[in-house]
mmCIF file of C-alpha atoms in Angstrom:
data_model
loop_
_atom_site.group_PDB
_atom_site.id
_atom_site.type_symbol
_atom_site.label_atom_id
_atom_site.label_comp_id
_atom_site.label_asym_id
_atom_site.label_seq_id
_atom_site.Cartn_x
_atom_site.Cartn_y
_atom_site.Cartn_z
ATOM 1 C CA LEU A 1290 133.966 79.758 59.651
ATOM 2 C CA ALA A 1291 132.781 83.590 60.916
ATOM 3 C CA LEU A 1292 132.921 84.389 57.523
ATOM 4 C CA ILE A 1293 130.666 81.567 56.234
ATOM 5 C CA LEU A 1294 129.049 81.871 59.046
ATOM 6 C CA SER A 1295 128.156 85.725 58.426
ATOM 7 C CA MET A 1296 127.525 85.603 54.411
ATOM 8 C CA LEU A 1297 124.826 83.086 55.403
ATOM 9 C CA SER A 1298 123.484 85.469 57.658
ATOM 10 C CA ILE A 1299 123.095 88.258 55.692
ATOM 11 C CA GLY A 1300 121.828 86.069 52.900
ATOM 12 C CA LEU A 1301 119.123 84.300 54.888
ATOM 13 C CA SER A 1302 117.831 88.237 55.885
ATOM 14 C CA PHE A 1303 116.761 88.618 53.244
ATOM 15 C CA PHE A 1304 113.875 86.270 53.699
ATOM 16 C CA LEU A 1305 112.755 88.059 56.356
ATOM 17 C CA ASN A 1306 110.953 92.212 56.511
ATOM 18 C CA HIS A 1307 113.433 94.986 56.101
ATOM 19 C CA LYS A 1308 114.028 95.866 59.898
ATOM 20 C CA ALA A 1309 114.460 92.200 60.304
ATOM 21 C CA MET A 1310 117.391 93.191 57.757
ATOM 22 C CA ILE A 1311 118.943 96.180 59.216
ATOM 23 C CA ILE A 1312 119.571 94.273 62.745
ATOM 24 C CA VAL A 1313 121.724 91.692 60.530
ATOM 25 C CA PHE A 1314 123.353 94.074 58.678
ATOM 26 C CA CYS A 1315 123.933 96.330 61.829
ATOM 27 C CA SER A 1316 125.187 93.207 63.741
ATOM 28 C CA ILE A 1317 127.529 91.508 61.376
ATOM 29 C CA SER A 1318 129.225 95.425 61.430
ATOM 30 C CA ILE A 1319 129.590 95.150 64.629
ATOM 31 C CA LEU A 1320 130.723 91.291 65.526
ATOM 32 C CA ILE A 1321 132.941 92.135 62.642
ATOM 33 C CA ALA A 1322 134.734 95.006 64.746
ATOM 34 C CA TYR A 1323 133.540 93.432 67.638
ATOM 35 C CA THR A 1324 137.768 92.099 68.122
ATOM 36 C CA PRO A 1325 139.841 94.660 67.332
ATOM 37 C CA ILE A 1326 138.577 97.206 68.753
ATOM 38 C CA PHE A 1327 135.304 97.017 70.795
ATOM 39 C CA LYS A 1328 136.929 94.387 73.253
ATOM 40 C CA LYS A 1329 139.768 96.357 73.471
ATOM 41 C CA ILE A 1330 137.760 99.376 75.076
ATOM 42 C CA LEU A 1331 136.706 99.648 79.125
ATOM 43 C CA PHE A 1332 133.693 98.175 79.591
ATOM 44 C CA LEU A 1333 132.198 98.901 75.622
ATOM 45 C CA GLY A 1334 132.546 94.764 75.638
ATOM 46 C CA ASN A 1335 130.232 93.984 78.425
ATOM 47 C CA ILE A 1336 127.964 95.980 77.038
ATOM 48 C CA ILE A 1337 127.834 95.378 73.592
ATOM 49 C CA ILE A 1338 128.053 91.457 73.968
ATOM 50 C CA ALA A 1339 124.936 92.126 76.377
ATOM 51 C CA PHE A 1340 123.035 94.109 73.979
ATOM 52 C CA PHE A 1341 123.163 91.110 71.308
ATOM 53 C CA LEU A 1342 122.052 89.175 74.336
ATOM 54 C CA GLY A 1343 118.979 91.258 74.839
ATOM 55 C CA LEU A 1344 119.234 91.289 70.776
ATOM 56 C CA VAL A 1345 118.117 88.143 70.334
ATOM 57 C CA PHE A 1346 113.874 88.864 71.916
ATOM 58 C CA ILE A 1347 113.344 91.783 70.149
ATOM 59 C CA PHE A 1348 115.089 90.145 66.577
ATOM 60 C CA ILE A 1349 113.017 87.060 66.675
ATOM 61 C CA GLU A 1350 109.865 89.692 67.575
ATOM 62 C CA ILE A 1351 110.502 91.999 64.872
ATOM 63 C CA ALA A 1352 111.055 89.105 62.087
ATOM 64 C CA ILE A 1353 107.958 87.071 63.443
ATOM 65 C CA LEU A 1354 105.663 89.732 63.906
ATOM 66 C CA LYS A 1355 107.158 92.873 63.239
ATOM 67 C CA THR A 1356 106.433 94.267 66.673
ATOM 68 C CA PHE A 1357 108.752 95.642 69.237
ATOM 69 C CA SER A 1358 107.137 95.548 72.216
ATOM 70 C CA THR A 1359 105.909 91.788 72.906
ATOM 71 C CA LEU A 1360 109.176 90.869 73.773
ATOM 72 C CA PHE A 1361 110.910 94.055 75.574
ATOM 73 C CA ILE A 1362 110.776 92.947 79.598
ATOM 74 C CA PRO A 1363 112.849 89.993 78.501
ATOM 75 C CA ALA A 1364 115.292 91.150 76.622
ATOM 76 C CA ILE A 1365 116.068 93.865 78.804
ATOM 77 C CA ILE A 1366 116.009 90.936 81.632
ATOM 78 C CA ALA A 1367 118.194 88.936 79.299
ATOM 79 C CA PHE A 1368 120.697 92.569 78.874
ATOM 80 C CA PHE A 1369 121.037 92.974 82.549
ATOM 81 C CA ILE A 1370 121.973 89.636 83.286
ATOM 82 C CA SER A 1371 124.027 88.847 81.041
ATOM 83 C CA LEU A 1372 126.133 92.044 81.574
ATOM 84 C CA ILE A 1373 126.147 91.015 85.500
ATOM 85 C CA ARG A 1374 128.014 87.025 84.098
ATOM 86 C CA GLU A 1375 130.597 89.372 81.408
ATOM 87 C CA ILE A 1376 131.504 91.508 84.597
ATOM 88 C CA ILE A 1377 131.883 87.889 86.423
ATOM 89 C CA LYS A 1378 134.138 85.935 83.534
ATOM 90 C CA ASP A 1379 136.805 89.538 83.051
ATOM 91 C CA VAL A 1380 137.771 88.057 87.123
ATOM 92 C CA GLU A 1381 138.023 84.408 85.873
ATOM 93 C CA ASP A 1382 139.372 85.862 82.619
ATOM 94 C CA TYR A 1383 141.959 88.594 84.510
ATOM 95 C CA ASN A 1384 145.692 86.510 83.448
ATOM 96 C CA GLY A 1385 143.921 86.194 79.851
ATOM 97 C CA ASP A 1386 143.037 89.859 79.263
ATOM 98 C CA LYS A 1387 146.703 91.538 81.037
ATOM 99 C CA LEU A 1388 148.336 89.732 78.812
ATOM 100 C CA ALA A 1389 146.762 90.536 75.901
ATOM 101 C CA ASN A 1390 146.278 93.785 76.928
ATOM 102 C CA ILE A 1391 142.543 94.001 77.038
ATOM 103 C CA GLN A 1392 140.886 97.199 79.533
ATOM 104 C CA THR A 1393 138.613 95.131 81.020
ATOM 105 C CA PHE A 1394 136.564 96.380 84.769
ATOM 106 C CA ALA A 1395 139.291 94.298 86.161
ATOM 107 C CA VAL A 1396 142.084 94.510 84.198
ATOM 108 C CA TYR A 1397 141.620 98.409 84.412
ATOM 109 C CA PHE A 1398 140.335 98.357 88.707
ATOM 110 C CA GLY A 1399 141.017 94.850 90.224
ATOM 111 C CA VAL A 1400 139.587 91.873 90.957
ATOM 112 C CA LYS A 1401 138.307 92.568 94.498
ATOM 113 C CA LYS A 1402 136.387 95.885 92.525
ATOM 114 C CA THR A 1403 134.838 93.808 89.545
ATOM 115 C CA ILE A 1404 133.655 92.028 92.102
ATOM 116 C CA TYR A 1405 131.730 94.442 94.393
ATOM 117 C CA LEU A 1406 130.821 96.427 90.328
ATOM 118 C CA SER A 1407 128.851 92.934 90.315
ATOM 119 C CA VAL A 1408 127.630 92.898 93.444
ATOM 120 C CA THR A 1409 125.948 96.444 92.803
ATOM 121 C CA LEU A 1410 124.869 95.786 89.733
ATOM 122 C CA ILE A 1411 123.205 92.385 90.928
ATOM 123 C CA SER A 1412 121.212 94.806 93.923
ATOM 124 C CA PHE A 1413 120.130 97.331 90.937
ATOM 125 C CA PHE A 1414 118.657 94.784 89.124
ATOM 126 C CA ILE A 1415 117.052 93.010 91.811
ATOM 127 C CA THR A 1416 115.109 96.597 92.818
ATOM 128 C CA GLY A 1417 114.692 97.113 89.291
ATOM 129 C CA PHE A 1418 113.172 93.549 88.784
ATOM 130 C CA SER A 1419 111.335 94.024 91.778
ATOM 131 C CA TYR A 1420 109.523 97.053 90.821
ATOM 132 C CA PHE A 1421 108.750 95.463 87.441
ATOM 133 C CA LEU A 1422 106.952 92.556 89.071
ATOM 134 C CA TYR A 1423 104.979 94.296 92.020
ATOM 135 C CA TYR A 1424 103.149 96.102 89.314
ATOM 136 C CA TYR A 1425 102.869 93.809 86.421
ATOM 137 C CA SER A 1426 102.700 90.575 87.881
ATOM 138 C CA SER A 1427 101.032 87.955 89.567
ATOM 139 C CA LEU A 1428 101.173 85.913 92.277
ATOM 140 C CA TYR A 1429 102.742 82.680 90.297
ATOM 141 C CA LEU A 1430 105.542 84.921 88.574
ATOM 142 C CA ASN A 1431 106.592 86.941 92.191
ATOM 143 C CA LEU A 1432 106.609 83.486 93.610
ATOM 144 C CA ALA A 1433 109.020 81.723 90.260
ATOM 145 C CA VAL A 1434 110.912 85.228 89.575
ATOM 146 C CA PHE A 1435 111.341 84.380 94.015
ATOM 147 C CA LEU A 1436 112.776 81.022 94.127
ATOM 148 C CA LEU A 1437 114.116 80.821 90.814
ATOM 149 C CA VAL A 1438 115.789 84.626 89.995
ATOM 150 C CA PHE A 1439 116.415 85.947 93.319
ATOM 151 C CA PHE A 1440 117.064 83.751 95.738
ATOM 152 C CA PRO A 1441 120.023 82.245 93.737
ATOM 153 C CA LEU A 1442 121.151 85.482 93.173
ATOM 154 C CA PHE A 1443 121.320 86.789 97.145
ATOM 155 C CA TYR A 1444 123.268 83.152 97.675
ATOM 156 C CA LEU A 1445 125.853 84.836 94.441
ATOM 157 C CA ILE A 1446 126.134 87.913 96.110
ATOM 158 C CA PHE A 1447 127.014 86.637 99.664
ATOM 159 C CA PHE A 1448 128.777 84.097 98.251
ATOM 160 C CA LEU A 1449 131.073 86.790 95.462
ATOM 161 C CA ILE A 1450 131.419 89.283 99.137
ATOM 162 C CA LYS A 1451 132.715 85.922 100.925
ATOM 163 C CA SER A 1452 134.912 84.759 97.754
ATOM 164 C CA PRO A 1453 135.953 87.714 95.590
ATOM 165 C CA THR A 1454 138.239 85.435 93.371
ATOM 166 C CA ALA A 1455 138.769 84.434 89.781
ATOM 167 C CA ASN A 1456 138.023 81.164 90.783
ATOM 168 C CA ALA A 1457 134.394 82.423 92.809
ATOM 169 C CA CYS A 1458 133.664 83.956 89.844
ATOM 170 C CA SER A 1459 133.993 80.968 87.278
ATOM 171 C CA LYS A 1460 131.107 79.677 89.696
ATOM 172 C CA ALA A 1461 128.996 82.503 89.306
ATOM 173 C CA SER A 1462 129.303 82.642 86.155
ATOM 174 C CA ASN A 1463 127.949 79.101 85.298
ATOM 175 C CA LEU A 1464 125.426 80.472 88.261
ATOM 176 C CA LEU A 1465 124.590 82.864 85.965
ATOM 177 C CA LYS A 1466 124.227 80.798 83.252
ATOM 178 C CA LYS A 1467 121.611 78.756 85.162
ATOM 179 C CA ILE A 1468 119.751 81.854 86.262
ATOM 180 C CA THR A 1469 119.181 83.150 82.863
ATOM 181 C CA ILE A 1470 117.932 79.741 81.887
ATOM 182 C CA LEU A 1471 115.341 79.117 84.457
ATOM 183 C CA GLY A 1472 114.430 83.010 84.316
ATOM 184 C CA LEU A 1473 113.939 82.323 80.493
ATOM 185 C CA LEU A 1474 111.695 79.112 81.630
ATOM 186 C CA ILE A 1475 109.336 81.018 83.607
ATOM 187 C CA ILE A 1476 108.783 83.833 81.106
ATOM 188 C CA TYR A 1477 107.879 81.050 78.569
ATOM 189 C CA ILE A 1478 106.152 78.991 81.258
ATOM 190 C CA ILE A 1479 103.527 82.425 82.530
#
C-alpha cells in the first residue's frame, strides 16, 4: 500500500510546479528511509515527523500559490506542537520501543526526564508564541489563542508534572491533537 501511494504521489506531482515536485521526491525518499534508519536515531525521528507535519502548510502554499511566506507561521506552530506530541508519544510507546531497540528520548533518558523535556518545550513554545502574538496580532487572535491553545497547554504542563506516567502521556497526546486542531481553526477563522 505504501509503495502504491508513493508511486501515485510521484505521478500526481508531475501536475504540480517544479518546487512542489521536488518536495514530493525528497519527502518520499526520507519516508522510505524513516523506519529502517531515522526512527532508531535519538530525537531525529521526532524531528522528521514534526517537520513533515509543518511541511504540509508549506507544500500547499508552494503547490497552489508558488510562494513560501503566507503559511510559514502556521508551519512553525504545527512543527513545534507536533514535536512536543511526538516526544510525549515516545513515553506512551516506551515498552514497545525498548523491546524493538529504538533509541527514543524516553528509552535513552527515562520517562521522567522525557516528561520534563516535554514540559520545557511546551514552556518555550508558549513563550515564543506569546512574543509573536504581542507584536503581530489582534486582540481577538490573542484571546482565541490564550483560551484555546495556551490555557490547555498550561493545564498540560501541570498535568504532566503531577502525573509523570505513560498513561498520563497517552491523555496528553490526545489533548495535543485537540490543541493542534483548535490552533488550525483559529488560523482559519482569523
